[in-house]
Short mmCIF file of C-alpha atoms in Angstrom, two decimals:
data_model
loop_
_atom_site.label_atom_id
_atom_site.label_comp_id
_atom_site.label_asym_id
_atom_site.label_seq_id
_atom_site.Cartn_x
_atom_site.Cartn_y
_atom_site.Cartn_z
CA MET A 102 5.83 32.60 179.54
CA SER A 103 4.10 33.77 176.32
CA GLY A 104 1.87 36.68 175.59
CA ALA A 105 1.92 40.37 176.36
CA GLY A 106 0.62 39.76 179.83
CA THR A 107 4.00 38.29 180.84
CA ALA A 108 5.69 41.78 180.68
CA PRO A 109 4.01 43.62 183.48
CA LEU A 110 5.29 46.89 184.83
CA SER A 111 7.03 46.25 188.16
CA ALA A 112 5.98 48.07 191.21
CA ALA A 113 9.38 49.65 191.56
CA LEU A 114 9.38 50.91 187.95
CA HIS A 115 5.82 52.16 188.25
CA ALA A 116 6.70 54.09 191.32
CA ALA A 117 9.83 55.57 189.73
CA LEU A 118 7.84 56.66 186.77
CA ALA A 119 5.26 58.31 188.85
CA ALA A 120 7.79 60.16 190.90
CA ALA A 121 9.97 61.34 187.96
CA SER A 122 9.50 65.07 187.35
CA GLU A 123 11.71 65.30 184.25
CA ASP A 124 12.16 63.14 181.13
CA ARG A 125 14.44 60.17 181.63
CA ILE A 126 14.98 56.48 180.94
CA ILE A 127 14.56 54.31 183.95
CA TYR A 128 16.14 50.80 184.31
CA ASP A 129 15.04 48.22 186.84
CA LEU A 130 18.20 46.40 187.79
CA ALA A 131 16.42 43.89 189.93
CA GLY A 132 14.13 43.08 187.04
CA ILE A 133 17.06 42.71 184.66
CA GLY A 134 18.63 40.27 187.19
CA ALA A 135 15.43 38.28 187.47
CA ARG A 136 15.09 37.94 183.74
CA TYR A 137 18.77 36.80 183.57
CA THR A 138 18.07 34.20 186.27
CA SER A 139 14.92 32.99 184.50
CA LEU A 140 16.91 32.60 181.18
CA THR A 141 19.69 30.51 182.90
CA GLU A 142 17.10 28.28 184.46
CA GLU A 143 15.25 27.73 181.22
CA LEU A 144 18.53 26.87 179.46
CA PRO A 145 20.83 25.27 181.99
CA GLY A 146 24.32 24.82 180.78
CA VAL A 147 24.11 27.71 178.25
CA ALA A 148 26.34 30.55 179.23
CA VAL A 149 25.01 34.08 178.68
CA ARG A 150 27.12 36.75 176.90
CA PHE A 151 24.98 39.88 177.00
CA ALA A 152 24.94 41.89 173.72
CA MET A 153 26.27 45.24 174.97
CA LYS A 154 24.90 47.21 172.04
CA ALA A 155 21.36 46.68 173.43
CA CYS A 156 22.06 48.64 176.63
CA PRO A 157 25.63 49.93 177.08
CA VAL A 158 24.82 51.36 180.61
CA ASP A 159 27.60 50.86 183.06
CA GLU A 160 25.27 49.98 185.95
CA VAL A 161 23.38 47.49 183.83
CA LEU A 162 26.55 45.82 182.70
CA ALA A 163 27.99 45.73 186.14
CA HIS A 164 24.82 44.11 187.53
CA LEU A 165 24.79 41.43 184.90
CA ALA A 166 28.45 40.73 185.35
CA ALA A 167 27.85 40.27 189.08
CA GLN A 168 25.15 37.71 188.18
CA GLY A 169 27.66 35.75 186.17
CA ALA A 170 27.09 36.99 182.60
CA GLY A 171 29.75 37.71 180.09
CA PHE A 172 29.60 40.12 177.18
CA ASP A 173 29.22 40.09 173.40
CA ALA A 174 31.26 43.14 172.34
CA ALA A 175 31.45 44.67 168.92
CA SER A 176 34.40 46.96 169.19
CA PRO A 177 37.54 47.68 171.25
CA ASN A 178 35.56 50.37 173.08
CA GLU A 179 32.85 47.98 174.15
CA ILE A 180 35.60 45.46 175.21
CA ALA A 181 37.22 48.21 177.41
CA GLN A 182 33.80 49.05 178.84
CA ALA A 183 33.14 45.44 179.67
CA LEU A 184 36.52 45.07 181.41
CA ARG A 185 35.63 47.94 183.65
CA THR A 186 32.88 45.94 185.13
CA GLY A 187 35.53 43.47 186.46
CA VAL A 188 34.30 40.67 184.38
CA PRO A 189 37.13 38.14 183.47
CA VAL A 190 38.36 38.71 179.95
CA GLY A 191 37.65 35.10 179.17
CA ARG A 192 33.93 35.97 179.35
CA ILE A 193 34.17 38.55 176.60
CA HIS A 194 33.60 37.53 173.03
CA TYR A 195 34.42 39.73 170.06
CA GLY A 196 31.23 39.04 168.20
CA ASN A 197 31.42 41.47 165.30
CA THR A 198 32.51 39.88 162.02
CA VAL A 199 33.29 43.39 160.73
CA LYS A 200 36.56 44.63 162.23
CA SER A 201 39.75 46.28 160.96
CA ASP A 202 43.22 44.99 161.44
CA ARG A 203 43.70 47.72 164.13
CA ASN A 204 40.42 46.57 165.87
CA ILE A 205 41.63 43.02 166.03
CA ALA A 206 45.08 43.99 167.35
CA GLU A 207 43.52 46.24 170.01
CA ALA A 208 41.09 43.55 171.17
CA TYR A 209 43.93 41.09 171.38
CA ARG A 210 46.02 43.57 173.39
CA LEU A 211 43.11 43.86 175.78
CA GLY A 212 43.23 40.15 176.38
CA VAL A 213 40.32 38.96 174.22
CA ARG A 214 40.93 35.59 172.49
CA ASP A 215 37.52 34.72 171.10
CA PHE A 216 36.62 36.27 167.68
CA ALA A 217 33.70 35.85 165.39
CA THR A 218 34.44 35.53 161.69
CA ASP A 219 32.76 34.85 158.43
CA SER A 220 35.31 35.15 155.67
CA LEU A 221 38.74 34.00 154.65
CA GLU A 222 40.04 37.54 154.54
CA ASP A 223 39.00 38.17 158.23
CA VAL A 224 40.66 34.87 159.27
CA ALA A 225 43.88 35.98 157.59
CA ALA A 226 43.72 39.26 159.45
CA ILE A 227 43.04 37.50 162.83
CA ALA A 228 45.94 35.16 162.23
CA THR A 229 48.26 38.16 161.77
CA ALA A 230 47.00 40.41 164.54
CA ALA A 231 45.78 37.88 167.08
CA PRO A 232 47.90 34.73 166.72
CA GLY A 233 46.63 31.61 168.33
CA ALA A 234 43.11 33.20 168.80
CA ARG A 235 40.01 31.10 168.88
CA VAL A 236 37.55 31.75 166.02
CA PHE A 237 33.86 31.17 165.69
CA CYS A 238 32.46 31.09 162.17
CA ARG A 239 29.05 32.69 161.74
CA LEU A 240 26.50 31.02 159.55
CA ALA A 241 24.15 33.17 157.55
CA THR A 242 20.42 32.85 158.33
CA SER A 243 17.34 33.95 156.39
CA GLY A 244 16.02 36.06 159.25
CA GLU A 245 12.48 34.94 158.48
CA GLY A 246 10.10 35.42 161.44
CA ALA A 247 12.21 38.25 163.02
CA LEU A 248 11.47 41.93 163.12
CA TRP A 249 15.03 42.61 162.06
CA GLY A 250 16.32 39.72 159.92
CA LEU A 251 20.15 40.50 159.89
CA SER A 252 20.37 38.27 156.84
CA GLN A 253 22.63 40.19 154.53
CA LYS A 254 25.59 41.86 156.29
CA PHE A 255 26.70 38.91 158.45
CA GLY A 256 27.41 35.25 158.10
CA CYS A 257 28.43 32.83 155.34
CA SER A 258 27.10 29.67 153.73
CA ASP A 259 27.59 26.22 155.22
CA THR A 260 30.20 25.49 152.57
CA ASP A 261 32.11 28.64 153.25
CA ALA A 262 32.01 27.91 157.01
CA VAL A 263 33.90 24.67 156.52
CA ARG A 264 36.40 26.50 154.32
CA VAL A 265 36.83 29.27 156.88
CA LEU A 266 37.43 27.06 159.80
CA ALA A 267 39.81 24.79 157.82
CA ALA A 268 41.76 27.91 156.86
CA ALA A 269 41.81 29.05 160.52
CA ARG A 270 43.30 25.72 161.49
CA ALA A 271 45.97 26.04 158.73
CA ALA A 272 46.77 29.63 159.88
CA GLY A 273 47.57 28.45 163.45
CA LEU A 274 44.21 29.54 164.88
CA THR A 275 41.84 27.45 166.85
CA PRO A 276 38.65 26.56 165.03
CA ALA A 277 36.72 26.88 168.20
CA GLY A 278 33.04 26.99 167.09
CA LEU A 279 30.10 27.90 164.98
CA SER A 280 27.63 30.72 165.62
CA VAL A 281 24.26 31.81 164.30
CA HIS A 282 21.85 34.68 164.80
CA VAL A 283 18.19 33.94 163.93
CA GLY A 284 17.31 37.68 163.73
CA SER A 285 16.41 40.14 166.34
CA GLN A 286 13.01 39.85 168.07
CA GLN A 287 12.54 36.42 166.45
CA MET A 288 8.90 35.38 166.72
CA THR A 289 8.97 31.75 165.51
CA THR A 290 10.33 28.42 166.71
CA GLU A 291 11.00 27.34 163.12
CA ALA A 292 13.88 29.80 162.91
CA TRP A 293 15.59 27.99 165.80
CA GLN A 294 14.90 24.60 164.42
CA ASP A 295 16.37 25.64 161.03
CA ALA A 296 19.52 26.99 162.80
CA PHE A 297 20.13 23.87 164.69
CA GLU A 298 19.80 21.76 161.51
CA ARG A 299 22.33 23.96 159.78
CA ILE A 300 24.81 23.86 162.74
CA GLU A 301 24.44 20.01 162.76
CA GLY A 302 25.21 19.61 159.10
CA VAL A 303 28.37 21.85 159.36
CA LEU A 304 29.58 20.05 162.52
CA VAL A 305 29.40 16.75 160.64
CA ALA A 306 31.23 18.22 157.65
CA LEU A 307 33.95 19.63 159.88
CA GLN A 308 34.36 16.37 161.73
CA ARG A 309 35.13 14.62 158.38
CA LEU A 310 38.10 16.98 158.10
CA GLY A 311 39.30 16.23 161.65
CA ILE A 312 38.05 19.67 162.96
CA HIS A 313 36.22 19.34 166.25
CA PRO A 314 34.73 22.66 167.52
CA ASP A 315 34.21 22.76 171.28
CA HIS A 316 31.65 25.70 171.29
CA VAL A 317 28.35 26.64 169.59
CA ASN A 318 27.19 30.29 169.93
CA LEU A 319 23.54 30.53 169.54
CA GLY A 320 23.65 34.34 169.21
CA GLY A 321 20.74 36.58 169.96
CA GLY A 322 17.12 36.76 168.86
CA LEU A 323 15.27 35.90 171.95
CA PRO A 324 12.32 38.38 172.06
CA ALA A 325 11.10 41.04 174.44
CA LEU A 326 7.52 40.51 175.54
CA GLY A 327 5.98 43.88 175.83
CA TYR A 328 6.06 45.29 172.34
CA LEU A 329 3.16 46.02 169.96
CA ASP A 330 3.46 45.47 166.21
CA ARG A 331 3.27 48.48 163.71
CA ARG A 332 -0.54 48.27 163.73
CA GLY A 333 -0.74 48.27 167.47
CA ASN A 334 -1.44 44.63 168.04
CA PRO A 335 0.43 42.85 170.90
CA LEU A 336 3.33 40.73 169.80
CA ASP A 337 3.02 37.30 171.35
CA PRO A 338 6.24 35.32 170.98
CA PRO A 339 5.91 31.68 171.84
CA LEU A 340 8.78 31.89 174.24
CA ASP A 341 8.22 28.64 176.13
CA LYS A 342 8.20 26.75 172.87
CA MET A 343 11.40 28.51 171.81
CA PHE A 344 13.09 27.40 174.91
CA ALA A 345 11.97 23.80 174.39
CA VAL A 346 13.32 23.80 170.90
CA ILE A 347 16.61 25.20 172.05
CA ARG A 348 16.97 22.64 174.67
CA GLU A 349 16.25 19.88 172.26
CA GLY A 350 18.63 21.40 169.75
CA VAL A 351 21.43 21.63 172.35
CA GLN A 352 20.90 17.95 173.31
CA ARG A 353 20.94 16.82 169.69
CA LEU A 354 24.20 18.62 168.91
CA ARG A 355 25.92 17.11 171.95
CA GLU A 356 24.81 13.76 170.70
CA VAL A 357 26.21 14.17 167.11
CA SER A 358 29.46 15.97 168.13
CA ALA A 359 32.46 13.81 168.35
CA SER A 360 33.88 15.93 171.15
CA ALA A 361 32.34 17.83 174.12
CA LEU A 362 30.39 20.93 173.17
CA ASP A 363 29.76 23.97 175.29
CA PHE A 364 27.03 26.51 174.41
CA VAL A 365 26.63 30.27 174.77
CA MET A 366 24.00 32.75 173.80
CA GLU A 367 24.07 36.49 173.28
CA PRO A 368 20.73 37.89 174.33
CA GLY A 369 20.20 41.66 174.38
CA ARG A 370 16.67 43.07 174.21
CA HIS A 371 15.33 39.86 175.91
CA LEU A 372 17.07 40.84 179.05
CA VAL A 373 16.55 44.66 179.21
CA ALA A 374 13.72 45.75 177.00
CA ASP A 375 10.86 45.09 179.40
CA GLN A 376 12.90 46.17 182.38
CA GLY A 377 13.24 49.74 181.11
CA ALA A 378 10.73 52.55 180.52
CA ILE A 379 10.84 56.10 179.59
CA LYS A 380 9.15 58.99 181.24
CA ALA A 381 8.44 61.62 178.62
CA HIS A 382 5.80 64.34 178.21
CA VAL A 383 3.35 65.54 175.70
CA SER A 384 4.32 68.44 173.45
CA ARG A 385 1.05 68.88 171.68
CA LEU A 386 -2.11 66.97 170.51
CA SER A 387 -3.23 68.69 167.33
CA SER A 388 -5.88 68.00 164.62
CA ARG A 389 -5.07 68.82 161.01
CA GLN A 390 -6.91 68.31 157.79
CA GLN A 391 -4.82 66.35 155.31
CA LEU A 392 -4.58 66.95 151.61
CA ASN A 393 -7.06 64.19 151.00
CA GLY A 394 -9.67 65.96 153.25
CA GLU A 395 -9.25 63.57 156.19
CA ARG A 396 -8.92 65.20 159.49
CA GLN A 397 -6.10 63.52 161.50
CA HIS A 398 -4.91 63.88 165.08
CA TRP A 399 -1.23 64.02 165.74
CA LEU A 400 0.36 63.54 169.21
CA TYR A 401 3.81 64.97 169.52
CA LEU A 402 5.88 63.66 172.38
CA SER A 403 9.22 64.92 173.78
CA CYS A 404 10.82 61.57 172.88
CA GLY A 405 10.93 60.07 169.42
CA LYS A 406 13.11 58.21 166.96
CA PHE A 407 16.11 60.36 167.46
CA ASN A 408 16.31 60.47 171.15
CA GLY A 409 15.28 57.08 172.54
CA LEU A 410 12.76 55.38 170.25
CA TYR A 411 14.87 54.64 167.08
CA GLU A 412 13.05 51.30 166.60
CA MET A 413 9.70 52.90 166.14
CA ASP A 414 9.97 52.14 162.42
CA GLU A 415 9.30 48.40 163.12
CA LEU A 416 7.18 48.40 166.30
CA GLN A 417 5.04 50.34 168.71
CA TYR A 418 5.62 50.87 172.34
CA ARG A 419 2.86 50.82 174.91
CA LEU A 420 1.93 54.33 176.08
CA VAL A 421 0.45 55.13 179.42
CA PHE A 422 -0.99 58.50 180.19
CA PRO A 423 -1.19 58.39 183.98
CA ALA A 424 -3.19 61.78 184.25
CA HIS A 425 -5.92 60.62 181.80
CA LEU A 426 -6.60 56.89 182.61
CA ASP A 427 -10.38 57.25 182.29
CA ALA A 428 -10.51 59.79 179.44
CA GLU A 429 -12.19 59.42 176.00
CA TYR A 430 -9.64 58.26 173.53
CA VAL A 431 -9.11 59.24 169.88
CA PRO A 432 -6.84 57.70 167.15
CA ALA A 433 -3.68 59.75 166.59
CA VAL A 434 -0.36 59.50 164.86
CA VAL A 435 2.39 59.50 167.46
CA ALA A 436 5.53 61.43 166.59
CA GLY A 437 8.69 62.79 168.24
CA PRO A 438 9.75 66.40 168.70
CA THR A 439 12.21 66.86 165.91
CA CYS A 440 11.75 68.71 162.61
CA ASP A 441 12.08 65.51 160.66
CA SER A 442 9.20 63.64 158.95
CA ASP A 443 10.74 60.21 159.82
CA ASP A 444 10.36 61.02 163.51
CA ALA A 445 6.96 59.16 163.80
CA TYR A 446 5.53 55.73 164.09
CA ALA A 447 5.94 54.14 160.62
CA HIS A 448 3.88 52.03 158.28
CA GLU A 449 1.93 54.83 156.73
CA HIS A 450 1.79 56.52 160.16
CA SER A 451 -0.10 54.03 162.32
CA ARG A 452 -2.74 55.38 164.61
CA VAL A 453 -2.60 54.97 168.41
CA GLN A 454 -5.49 55.46 170.83
CA VAL A 455 -4.59 58.59 172.96
CA PRO A 456 -6.63 60.62 175.41
CA ARG A 457 -8.67 63.48 173.66
CA THR A 458 -8.02 65.74 176.70
CA VAL A 459 -4.21 65.25 176.81
CA GLY A 460 -2.33 68.56 176.93
CA SER A 461 1.15 69.98 176.63
CA GLY A 462 3.29 68.93 179.57
CA ASP A 463 1.24 65.95 180.56
CA PRO A 464 3.34 62.91 181.44
CA VAL A 465 3.45 59.78 179.28
CA TRP A 466 5.23 56.54 180.09
CA ILE A 467 6.74 54.60 177.29
CA LEU A 468 6.94 50.97 178.34
CA SER A 469 9.27 48.12 177.32
CA SER A 470 11.75 50.70 176.01
CA GLY A 471 14.84 49.52 177.84
CA ALA A 472 16.64 48.08 174.72
CA TYR A 473 18.63 50.41 172.49
CA ALA A 474 17.22 53.59 174.10
CA THR A 475 20.64 54.89 175.11
CA SER A 476 22.67 53.38 172.20
CA TYR A 477 20.46 54.28 169.26
CA THR A 478 20.31 58.04 170.01
CA THR A 479 21.69 61.12 168.35
CA GLN A 480 23.92 63.60 170.17
CA GLY A 481 21.72 66.74 169.98
CA PHE A 482 19.87 66.42 166.65
CA ASN A 483 17.80 69.61 166.31
CA GLY A 484 19.17 70.53 169.68
CA PHE A 485 17.40 67.71 171.51
CA ASP A 486 19.74 66.21 174.04
CA PRO A 487 19.93 62.41 174.74
CA LEU A 488 17.81 61.41 177.62
CA PRO A 489 19.41 61.02 180.99
CA TYR A 490 18.87 57.69 182.64
CA THR A 491 18.13 56.47 186.14
CA TRP A 492 18.61 52.98 187.47
CA LEU A 493 16.68 51.20 190.23
CA PRO A 494 18.91 48.91 192.24
CA ASP A 495 18.23 46.26 194.80
CA THR A 496 18.83 48.75 197.54
CA PRO A 497 17.61 52.42 197.46
CA GLU A 498 20.88 53.61 198.80
CA THR A 499 22.69 52.98 195.56
CA ALA A 500 20.17 54.64 193.22
CA GLY A 501 21.50 57.19 190.86
CA GLU A 502 21.28 59.19 187.67
CA ARG A 503 23.50 59.97 184.82
CA ARG A 504 23.12 62.24 181.82
CA GLY A 505 22.39 60.49 178.53
CA ALA A 506 25.41 58.74 177.09
CA GLY A 507 24.65 57.04 173.83
CA ALA A 508 26.43 56.29 170.59
CA THR A 509 25.96 58.90 167.98
CA LEU A 510 24.08 57.78 164.88
CA ARG A 511 26.19 58.14 161.81
#
C-alpha cells in the first residue's frame, strides 16, 4: 500500500463531485470506514483513537465510533462532541498536553480519566482537578521526515518523562503510559524506529523505579496517500514498511515490559484525507507580466488557504478539471479567492499545470482534501464563508448536507 496510485477516487465520490452544482466538501463515509478497517487489520491489537482535529464532522465521528474507534480530544468541547456520538467515555483520551485548570476539571466532570502530560506543572494541576486520573507522558521527538514536525511545543526528554511519571505516582495519579508523535504526515520508517527505541529506554528506566505503565500511545503521523509535495511531485510514503516497523516495535516493547502492555494510536489525516474532496470553481485564469519581465499565469479558485486548504503552505492537492480533460495545459500559480498574498501555493509560488482554456465558473475538484478542511477555516475572512459539507453514507437514504462549521483561526 505505497505510492500515489493507492489513493484512487472512489466511484461514489467521483459521482458526487460530478453531480454537485455548488462548492462543497464531500466525505465518503464508506471509504473512511474501509480505511479504518484496513488500519486495524494491519495493526491488530492496537486500538484507534481518531484525532478529532483532523475532521470534527459529526457524521464522520459517529461513523468511526460505530466502527469501534475512540477519540483523541484536545479540549472539553471536543470531548463533549465525542460523547454525542454515543462512544463510551473510556474510549476518549484527553491528548492535549496544553490545558488549563478549568479545562482539566471540565474534562474530569465529563467522565474522562486519561490525560496526556509532559511537565511537572501539568501533573500537579491534574492531581488537583482530576484526582486519581491516569496520565500518559509524551516524549518529545525530532519530527524529522514529517511535513509538520511538531517537535517544539509538545513533549519532554526521556529523563523528564521518568520524573513526570514518578511525580504522578507520588501525587496519587496512575502513571498509565508513555506517548509519542512522530510528526504529521511522517514519510520515513526511521522515525518510528527511533520512537520505539526511545519508549523502550524509558520503560526500562521506569521499571527500575517500580513504575509499570500499562499503555503505550503511538500517537498520529500515519500519512495520507494522495498528496503532492510543494513542487508537485507525488508523495510516496512507504506505508507497508511503516506498518511492519510498528508491528515489530509493539512486539519488542511487550517483550521488555515487566507487565502487560496495551497499545493505542491516534490517526487523523490517514483515515480521512483521501476520503474527502472539495468541489470548487475557477474564478479566473489570468496572465500577468511580473517585475522581472517574466509572464506568469495565475489560476484563482473559489477555495484557498482560508476556506478549506490551509495546509497549502506545505503540500499541493491534486486538481481535476472535469470540463477540460483533453485541453492544452500551461504552468500557473494556484491561489485562493481572498485579498491576501498568503492565499496561494507556497514555496515561491509553485507552478501547477492547468488547462489553458479554463474559464470563470468552470468546476475544479480538489482531491485528498478531507483532512483539516472544516477545522482549519476562517469564519468569513474577506466575506468568504466556510464551505458546506456533504457526506456519502453506506445507504443513499441517509445522505445529507450541512453548512460549513469549522473552528475559527485565531
